[in-house]
Coordinates of C-alpha atoms and ligand atoms in Angstrom, one line a residue:
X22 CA 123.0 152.5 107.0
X23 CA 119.6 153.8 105.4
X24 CA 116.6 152.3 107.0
X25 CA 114.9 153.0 103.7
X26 CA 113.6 149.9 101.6
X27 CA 115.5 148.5 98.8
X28 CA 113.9 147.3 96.2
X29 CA 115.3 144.4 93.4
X30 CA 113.2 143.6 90.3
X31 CA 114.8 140.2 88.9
X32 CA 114.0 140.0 85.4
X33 CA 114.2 142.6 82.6
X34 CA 111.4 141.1 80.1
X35 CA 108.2 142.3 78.5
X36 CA 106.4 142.3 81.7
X37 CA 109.8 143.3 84.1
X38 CA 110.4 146.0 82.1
X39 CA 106.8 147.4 81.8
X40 CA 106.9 147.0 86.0
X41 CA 109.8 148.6 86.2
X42 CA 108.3 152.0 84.9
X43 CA 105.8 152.3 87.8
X44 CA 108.1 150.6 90.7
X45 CA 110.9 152.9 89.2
X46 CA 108.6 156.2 89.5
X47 CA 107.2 155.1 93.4
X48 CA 110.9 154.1 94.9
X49 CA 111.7 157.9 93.5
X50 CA 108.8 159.9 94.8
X51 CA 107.5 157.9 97.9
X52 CA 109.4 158.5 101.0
X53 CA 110.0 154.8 102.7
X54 CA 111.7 153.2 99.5
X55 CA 115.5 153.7 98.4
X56 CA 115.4 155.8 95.5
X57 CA 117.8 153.1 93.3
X58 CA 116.0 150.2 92.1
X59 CA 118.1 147.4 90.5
X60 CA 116.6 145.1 87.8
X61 CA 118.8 142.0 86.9
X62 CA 119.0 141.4 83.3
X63 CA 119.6 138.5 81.5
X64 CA 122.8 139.5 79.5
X65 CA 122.4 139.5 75.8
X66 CA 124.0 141.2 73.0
X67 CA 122.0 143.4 71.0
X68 CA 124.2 144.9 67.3
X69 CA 127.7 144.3 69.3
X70 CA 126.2 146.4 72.4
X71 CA 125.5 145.0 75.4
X72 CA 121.9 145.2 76.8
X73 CA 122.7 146.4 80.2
X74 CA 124.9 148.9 78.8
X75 CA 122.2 150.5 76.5
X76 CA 119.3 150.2 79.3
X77 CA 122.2 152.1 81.8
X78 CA 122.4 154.7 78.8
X79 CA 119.5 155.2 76.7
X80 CA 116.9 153.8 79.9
X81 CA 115.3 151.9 77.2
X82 CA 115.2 147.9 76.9
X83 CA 115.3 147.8 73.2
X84 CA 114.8 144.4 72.6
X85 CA 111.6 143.6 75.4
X86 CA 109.9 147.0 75.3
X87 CA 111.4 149.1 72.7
X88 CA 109.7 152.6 72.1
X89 CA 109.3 153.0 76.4
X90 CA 111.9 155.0 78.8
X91 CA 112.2 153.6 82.1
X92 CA 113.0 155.7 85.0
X93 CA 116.7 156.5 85.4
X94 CA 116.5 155.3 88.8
X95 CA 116.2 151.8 87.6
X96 CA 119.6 150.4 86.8
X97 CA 120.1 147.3 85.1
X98 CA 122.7 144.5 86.5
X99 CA 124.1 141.4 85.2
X100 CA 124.8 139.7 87.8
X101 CA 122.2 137.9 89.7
X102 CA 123.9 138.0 93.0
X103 CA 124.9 141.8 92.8
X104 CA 121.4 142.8 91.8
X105 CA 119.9 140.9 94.3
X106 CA 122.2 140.8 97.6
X107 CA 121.0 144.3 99.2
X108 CA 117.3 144.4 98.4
X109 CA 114.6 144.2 100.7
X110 CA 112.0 143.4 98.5
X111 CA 112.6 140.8 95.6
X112 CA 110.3 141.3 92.6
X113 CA 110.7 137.6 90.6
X114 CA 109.4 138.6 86.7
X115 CA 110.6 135.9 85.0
X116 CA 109.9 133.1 82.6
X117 CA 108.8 130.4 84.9
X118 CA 111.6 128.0 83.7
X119 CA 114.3 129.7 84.9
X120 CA 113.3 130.2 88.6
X121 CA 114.8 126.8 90.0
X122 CA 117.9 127.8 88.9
X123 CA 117.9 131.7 90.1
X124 CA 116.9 130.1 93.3
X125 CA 120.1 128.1 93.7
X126 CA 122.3 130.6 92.6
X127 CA 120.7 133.3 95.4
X128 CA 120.4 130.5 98.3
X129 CA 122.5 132.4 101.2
X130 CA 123.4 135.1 99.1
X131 CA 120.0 137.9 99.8
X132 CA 119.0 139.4 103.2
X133 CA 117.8 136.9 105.3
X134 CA 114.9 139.5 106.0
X135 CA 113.7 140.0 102.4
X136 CA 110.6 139.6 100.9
X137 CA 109.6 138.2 97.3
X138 CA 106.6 138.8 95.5
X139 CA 106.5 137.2 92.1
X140 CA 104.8 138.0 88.9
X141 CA 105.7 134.9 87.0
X142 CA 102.8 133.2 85.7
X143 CA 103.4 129.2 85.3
X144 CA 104.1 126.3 87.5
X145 CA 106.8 123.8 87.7
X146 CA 106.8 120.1 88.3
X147 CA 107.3 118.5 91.6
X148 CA 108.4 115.2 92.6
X149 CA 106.1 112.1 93.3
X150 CA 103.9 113.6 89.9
X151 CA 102.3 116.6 91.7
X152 CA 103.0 120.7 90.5
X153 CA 104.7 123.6 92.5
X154 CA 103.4 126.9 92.9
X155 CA 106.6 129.4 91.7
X156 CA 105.8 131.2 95.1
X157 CA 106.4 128.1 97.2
X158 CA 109.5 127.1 95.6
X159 CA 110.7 130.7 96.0
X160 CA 109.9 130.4 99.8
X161 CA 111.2 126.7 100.4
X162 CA 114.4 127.5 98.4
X163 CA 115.3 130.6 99.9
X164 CA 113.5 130.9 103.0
X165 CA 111.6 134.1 102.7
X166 CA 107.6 134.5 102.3
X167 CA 106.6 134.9 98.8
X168 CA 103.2 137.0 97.8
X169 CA 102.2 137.1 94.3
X170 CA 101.0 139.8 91.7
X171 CA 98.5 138.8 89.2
X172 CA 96.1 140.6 86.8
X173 CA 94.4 141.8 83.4
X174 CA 98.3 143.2 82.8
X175 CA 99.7 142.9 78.7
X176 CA 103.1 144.2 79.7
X177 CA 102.7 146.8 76.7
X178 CA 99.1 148.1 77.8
X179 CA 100.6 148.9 81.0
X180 CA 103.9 150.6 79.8
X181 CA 101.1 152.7 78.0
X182 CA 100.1 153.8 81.0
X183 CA 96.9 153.1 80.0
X184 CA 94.2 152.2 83.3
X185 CA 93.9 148.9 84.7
X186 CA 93.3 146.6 87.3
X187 CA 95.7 144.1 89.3
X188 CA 95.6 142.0 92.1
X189 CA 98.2 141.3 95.3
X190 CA 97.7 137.6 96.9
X191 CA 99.2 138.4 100.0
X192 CA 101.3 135.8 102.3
X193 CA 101.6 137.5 105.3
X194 CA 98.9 140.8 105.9
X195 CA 101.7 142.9 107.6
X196 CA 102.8 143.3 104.5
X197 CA 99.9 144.4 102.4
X198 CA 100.3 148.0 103.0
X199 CA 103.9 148.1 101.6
X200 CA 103.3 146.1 98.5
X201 CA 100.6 148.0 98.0
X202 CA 102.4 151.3 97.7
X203 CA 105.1 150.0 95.8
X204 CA 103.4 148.9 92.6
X205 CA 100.1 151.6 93.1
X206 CA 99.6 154.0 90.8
X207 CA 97.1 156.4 88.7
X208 CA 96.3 154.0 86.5
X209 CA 97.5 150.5 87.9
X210 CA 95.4 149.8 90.8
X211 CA 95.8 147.6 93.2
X212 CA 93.3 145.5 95.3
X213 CA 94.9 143.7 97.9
X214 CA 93.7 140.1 99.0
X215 CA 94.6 136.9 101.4
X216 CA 94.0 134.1 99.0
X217 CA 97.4 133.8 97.5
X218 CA 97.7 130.4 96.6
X219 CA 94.3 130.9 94.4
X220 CA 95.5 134.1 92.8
X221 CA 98.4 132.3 91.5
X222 CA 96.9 129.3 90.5
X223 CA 94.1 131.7 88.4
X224 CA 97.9 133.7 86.6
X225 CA 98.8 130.4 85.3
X226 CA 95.8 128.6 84.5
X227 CA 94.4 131.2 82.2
X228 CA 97.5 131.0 79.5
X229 CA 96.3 127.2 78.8
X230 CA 92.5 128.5 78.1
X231 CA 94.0 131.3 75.6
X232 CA 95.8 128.7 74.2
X233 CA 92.7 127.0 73.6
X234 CA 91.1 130.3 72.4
X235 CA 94.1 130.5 70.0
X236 CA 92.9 127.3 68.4
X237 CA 89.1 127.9 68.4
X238 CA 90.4 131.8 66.1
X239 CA 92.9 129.5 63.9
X240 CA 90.2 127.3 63.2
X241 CA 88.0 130.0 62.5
X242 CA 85.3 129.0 64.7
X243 CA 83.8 132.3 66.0
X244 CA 83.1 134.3 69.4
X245 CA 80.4 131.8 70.5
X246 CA 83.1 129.1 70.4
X247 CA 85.5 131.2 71.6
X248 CA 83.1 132.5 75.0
X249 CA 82.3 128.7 75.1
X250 CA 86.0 127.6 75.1
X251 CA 86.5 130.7 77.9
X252 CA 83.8 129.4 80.3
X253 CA 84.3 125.6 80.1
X254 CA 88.3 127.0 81.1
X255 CA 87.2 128.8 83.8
X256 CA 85.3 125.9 85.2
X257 CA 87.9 124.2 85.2
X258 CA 89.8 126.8 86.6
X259 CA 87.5 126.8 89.5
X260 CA 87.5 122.8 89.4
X261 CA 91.0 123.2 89.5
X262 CA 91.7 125.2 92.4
X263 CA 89.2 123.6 94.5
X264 CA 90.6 120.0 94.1
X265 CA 94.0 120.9 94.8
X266 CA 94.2 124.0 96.7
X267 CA 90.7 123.3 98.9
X268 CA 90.1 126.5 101.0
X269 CA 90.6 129.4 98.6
X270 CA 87.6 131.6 97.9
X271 CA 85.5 132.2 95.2
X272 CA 85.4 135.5 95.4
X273 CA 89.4 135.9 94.2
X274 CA 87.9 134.7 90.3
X275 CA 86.0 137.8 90.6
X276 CA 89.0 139.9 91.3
X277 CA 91.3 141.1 88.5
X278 CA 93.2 138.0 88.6
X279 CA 90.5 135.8 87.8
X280 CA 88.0 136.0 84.8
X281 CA 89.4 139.6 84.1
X282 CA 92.7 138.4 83.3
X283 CA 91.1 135.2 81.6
X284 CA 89.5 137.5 79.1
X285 CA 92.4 139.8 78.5
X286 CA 94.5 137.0 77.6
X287 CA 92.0 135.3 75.3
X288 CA 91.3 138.1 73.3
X289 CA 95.3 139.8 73.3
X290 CA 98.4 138.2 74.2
X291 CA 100.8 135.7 72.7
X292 CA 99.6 132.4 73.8
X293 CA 96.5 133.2 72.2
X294 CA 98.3 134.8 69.3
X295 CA 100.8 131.6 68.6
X296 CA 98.1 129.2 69.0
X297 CA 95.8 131.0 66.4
X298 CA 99.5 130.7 64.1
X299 CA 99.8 127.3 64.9
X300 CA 96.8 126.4 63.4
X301 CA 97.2 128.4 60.3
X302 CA 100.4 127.6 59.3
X303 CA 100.7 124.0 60.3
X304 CA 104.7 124.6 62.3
X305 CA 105.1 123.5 65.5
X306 CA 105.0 125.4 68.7
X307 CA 108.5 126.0 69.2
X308 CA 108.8 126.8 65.9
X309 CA 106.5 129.6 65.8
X310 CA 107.9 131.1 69.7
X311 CA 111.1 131.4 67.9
X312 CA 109.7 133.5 64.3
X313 CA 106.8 135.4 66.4
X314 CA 108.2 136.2 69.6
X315 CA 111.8 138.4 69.3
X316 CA 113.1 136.2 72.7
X317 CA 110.1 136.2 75.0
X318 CA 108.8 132.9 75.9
X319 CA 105.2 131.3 75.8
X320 CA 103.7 129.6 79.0
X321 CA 101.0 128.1 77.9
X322 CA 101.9 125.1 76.5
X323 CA 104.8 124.1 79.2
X324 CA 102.0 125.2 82.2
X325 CA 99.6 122.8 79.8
X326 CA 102.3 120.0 80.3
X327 CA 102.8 120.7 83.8
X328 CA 99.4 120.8 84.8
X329 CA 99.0 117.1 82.9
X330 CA 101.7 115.9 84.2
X331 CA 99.7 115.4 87.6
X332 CA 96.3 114.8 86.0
X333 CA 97.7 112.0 84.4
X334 CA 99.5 110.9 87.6
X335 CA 96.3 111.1 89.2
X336 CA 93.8 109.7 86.9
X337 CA 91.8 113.3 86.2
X338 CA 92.5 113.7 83.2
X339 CA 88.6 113.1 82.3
X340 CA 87.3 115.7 84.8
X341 CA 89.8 118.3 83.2
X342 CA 88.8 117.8 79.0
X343 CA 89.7 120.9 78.1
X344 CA 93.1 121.4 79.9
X345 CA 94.1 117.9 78.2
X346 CA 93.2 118.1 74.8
X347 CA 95.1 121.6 74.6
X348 CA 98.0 119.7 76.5
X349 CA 97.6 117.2 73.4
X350 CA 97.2 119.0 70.5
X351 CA 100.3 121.3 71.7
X352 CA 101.9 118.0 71.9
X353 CA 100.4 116.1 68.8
X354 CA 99.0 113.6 70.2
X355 CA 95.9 115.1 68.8
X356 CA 94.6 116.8 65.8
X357 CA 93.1 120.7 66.6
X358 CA 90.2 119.7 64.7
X359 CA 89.8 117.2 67.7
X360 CA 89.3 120.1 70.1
X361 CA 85.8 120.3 70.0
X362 CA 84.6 116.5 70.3
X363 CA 86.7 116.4 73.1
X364 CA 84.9 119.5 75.2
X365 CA 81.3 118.1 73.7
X366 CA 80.7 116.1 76.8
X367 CA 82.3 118.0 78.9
X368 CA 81.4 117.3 82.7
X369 CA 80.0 120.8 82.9
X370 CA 77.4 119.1 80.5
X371 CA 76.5 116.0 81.7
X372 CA 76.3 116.5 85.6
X373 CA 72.5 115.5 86.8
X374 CA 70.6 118.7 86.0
X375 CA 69.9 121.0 88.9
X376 CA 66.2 122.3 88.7
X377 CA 66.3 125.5 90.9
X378 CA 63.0 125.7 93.0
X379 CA 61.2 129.0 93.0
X380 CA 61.3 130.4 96.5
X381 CA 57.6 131.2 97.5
Ligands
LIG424 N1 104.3 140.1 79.1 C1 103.1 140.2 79.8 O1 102.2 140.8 79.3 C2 103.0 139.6 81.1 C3 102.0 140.1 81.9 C4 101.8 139.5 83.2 C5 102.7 138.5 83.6 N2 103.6 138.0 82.8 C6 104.5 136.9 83.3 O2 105.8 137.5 83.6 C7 106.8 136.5 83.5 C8 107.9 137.1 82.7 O3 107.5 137.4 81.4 P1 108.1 138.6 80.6 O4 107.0 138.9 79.6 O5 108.6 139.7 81.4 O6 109.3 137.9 79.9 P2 109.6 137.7 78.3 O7 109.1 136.4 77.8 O8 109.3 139.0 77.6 O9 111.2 137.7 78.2 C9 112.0 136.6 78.4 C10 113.0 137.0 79.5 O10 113.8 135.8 79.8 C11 115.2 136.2 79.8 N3 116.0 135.0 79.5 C12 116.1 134.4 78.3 N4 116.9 133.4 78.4 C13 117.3 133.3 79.7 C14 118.1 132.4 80.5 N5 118.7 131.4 79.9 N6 118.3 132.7 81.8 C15 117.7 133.7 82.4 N7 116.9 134.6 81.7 C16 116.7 134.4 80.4 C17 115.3 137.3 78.8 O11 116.4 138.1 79.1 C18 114.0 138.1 79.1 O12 114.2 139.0 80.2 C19 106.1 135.3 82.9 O13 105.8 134.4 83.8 C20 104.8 135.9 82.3 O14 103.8 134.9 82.2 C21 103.8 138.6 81.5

C-alpha cells in the first residue's frame, strides 16, 4: 500500500480540464502525491469516438479545451465510482447542477478519510426557502470536510499558463499546506485563507453581477455604467455575505476571490458574454447557452434564481435591487431596459448620508 496521496479531479470541463494541467504536473514532480491522477468525465461522443478514449490517447479534451495537452498522468474515467473510490483528495469541478446527484451516487463508495475541495461556482436550493453552499452539501452528503478554490481563473487564461491569482477557503488549517502544494505553481498562485464560507459565497455571487454587466454592454451603455453596475454588485455582495453568513471577513473581497474575480468575470467570460447576446439578439437564455457555448453551462442566471428564491422567501428582495432585477429580466418578468430604474434608488443611495468628521 503507498502512503502517497491520491488525488481525483471529478469533472472534465472548461475549468476541470484547465486544473488538470497544473494538478497533473505537481502529482508528477512533488514527492507526497501519487503520480496517477484520475479525472471523471462525463461520457460523450465526439465524431463516433468516445471522449475518454481520445483524452487517454491524444491527452487532449477536444471538445472543453481543444488546442491544450494535459499531462499523461491524468487519465480520464467514466465511471464516477471508479474514478473516485481510491483518491484521497476529491477535486469537485463541475456544473453546480449536477452535484446532488454525484453526491448520491458516491455516498459510501470514497475513503472515509478523503478530503474534497471544490471549484464549482453556484449554489443550490435548500428546503424551507433558504440556499446551500456546494461545499456543505458535499460535506453533509458524504461526510468529509469540504474547502473551496475560488479566484480571477477563465479556465482558458490559465491553460495558457499565463500568471494569476487564486484563493483557497480552507475548512480545516491542517490542511492548508497540502492544498496548497497541490494546485501551486509558477504562475497560479495560491494564498491560502480561513474564511471559506465567504470565499464561496464571493465564486458564486459574482457570475449574477457579470450577468448584469452583460446587459449594461448589450444595451450599449458604456464603462461608467458598467463600473456602476460592478460596485452596486459588490455591495451587495458584501450585503450579502454579511446577512447570511455573519462572521466572515472583509478582508477575503480583497483577496483574489473577491473584487479580482468580480472584474475578471465582468469584463471576459460567458455569463457576461451571453447576457450581452441576449440583449442583442432578443432569444432567450437557454437558447443562446445552447448556440454560444459548445456544451458548457452558464451559472449566472440559475445562481440568480437560487439566490431569489430566498430573498423572496424572506422579504429582501428590496435590499438586494440589483440581484432581482437580473433574476427578472433572465426570467422575463422584466424588460432589460428596466435595469437601470430599478438600481436608481438603490439602497447604496438613499441610506442617511454619513458626513465624515475631520480628525483634528
Ligand atoms: N470555465 C471557467 O473559466 C471557470 C473558472 C472558475 C470556475 N469555474 C466553475 O467550475 C465549474 C465547472 O465549470 P467548467 O467550466 O469546468 O464546466 P463546463 O461548463 O465547461 O462543462 C460542462 C461539464 O458538464 C459535464 N456534463 C454535461 N452534462 C452532464 C451530465 N448530465 N452529468 C454530468 N456532467 C455533465 C460536461 O461533460 C462538462 O464536463 C462551474 O461551477 C464553473 O462556474 C469555471
Amino acid at each position: 500500500m503507498s502512503d502517497k496521496i491520491s488525488v481525483c479531479i471529478v469533472g472534465s470541463g472548461n475549468w476541470g480540464s484547465a486544473i488538470a494541467k497544473i494538478v497533473g504536473v505537481n502529482c508528477a514532480t512533488l514527492p507526497q502525491f501519487e503520480k496517477c491522477v484520475t479525472m471523471y468525465v462525463y461520457e460523450e461522443m465526439i465524431d463516433g469516438k468516445k471522449l475518454t478514449e481520445i483524452i487517454n490517447t491524444t491527452h487532449e479534451n477536444v471538445k472543453y479545451l481543444p488546442g491544450h495537452k494535459l499531462p499523461e498522468n491524468v487519465v480520464a474515467v467514466p465511471d464516477l465510482i471508479d474514478a473516485c473510490k481510491n483518491a484521497d483528495i476529491l477535486i469537485f469541478v463541475v456544473p453546480h447542477q449536477f452535484i446532488p446527484n454525484f453526491c448520491k451516487t458516491l455516498l459510501g463508495k470514497i475513503k472515509p478519510n478523503a478530503v474534497a475541495i471544490s471549484l464549482i461556482k453556484g449554489f443550490d436550493k435548500a428546503e424551507g426557502g433558504g440556499i446551500d453552499l456546494i461545499s456543505h452539501i458535499i460535506t453533509r452528503h458524504l461526510k468529509i470536510p469540504c474547502s473551496v478554490l475560488m479566484g480571477a481563473n477563465l479556465a482558458n487564461e490559465v491553460a495558457q499558463g499565463n500568471f494569476c491569482e487564486t484563493t483557497i477557503g480552507c475548512q480545516d488549517i491542517k490542511y492548508a499546506k497540502t492544498l496548497r502544494d497541490l494546485f501551486q505553481s509558477q504562475n497560479f498562485r495560491v494564498v491560502v485563507v480561513d474564511d471559506s464560507d465567504a470565499v464561496e459565497v464571493c465564486g458564486a455571487l459574482k457570475n449574477i453581477v457579470a450577468t448584469g454587466a452583460g446587459f449594461v454592454d448589450g444595451l450599449g451603455l458604456g464603462d461608467n455604467t458598467k463600473a456602476a453596475v460592478i460596485r452596486l454588485g459588490l455591495m451587495e455582495m458584501v450585503r450579502f455575505v454579511d446577512v447570511f453568513y455573519p462572521g466572515s471577513k472583509l478582508s477575503t473581497f480583497f483577496e483574489s476571490c473577491g473584487v479580482a474575480d468580480l472584474i475578471t468575470t465582468c469584463y471576459g467570460g460567458r455569463n457576461r458574454r451571453v447576457a450581452e447576446a441576449f440583449v442583442k439578439t432578443g432569444k432567450t437564455i437557454a437558447e443562446l447557452e445552447t448556440e454560444m457555448l459548445n456544451g458548457q453551462k452558464l451559472q449566472g442566471p440559475p445562481t440568480a434564481e437560487e439566490v431569489n428564491y430566498m430573498l423572496k422567501n424572506k422579504g429582501l428582495e428590496d435590499k438586494f435591487p440589483l440581484f432581482t432585477a437580473i433574476h427578472k429580466i433572465c426570467t422575463n418578468q422584466l424588460k432589460v431596459q428596466d435595469l437601470i430604474d430599478c438600481i436608481r434608488n438603490h439602497p447604496e443611495h438613499m441610506d442617511e448620508p454619513i458626513i465624515v468628521q475631520p480628525k483634528l
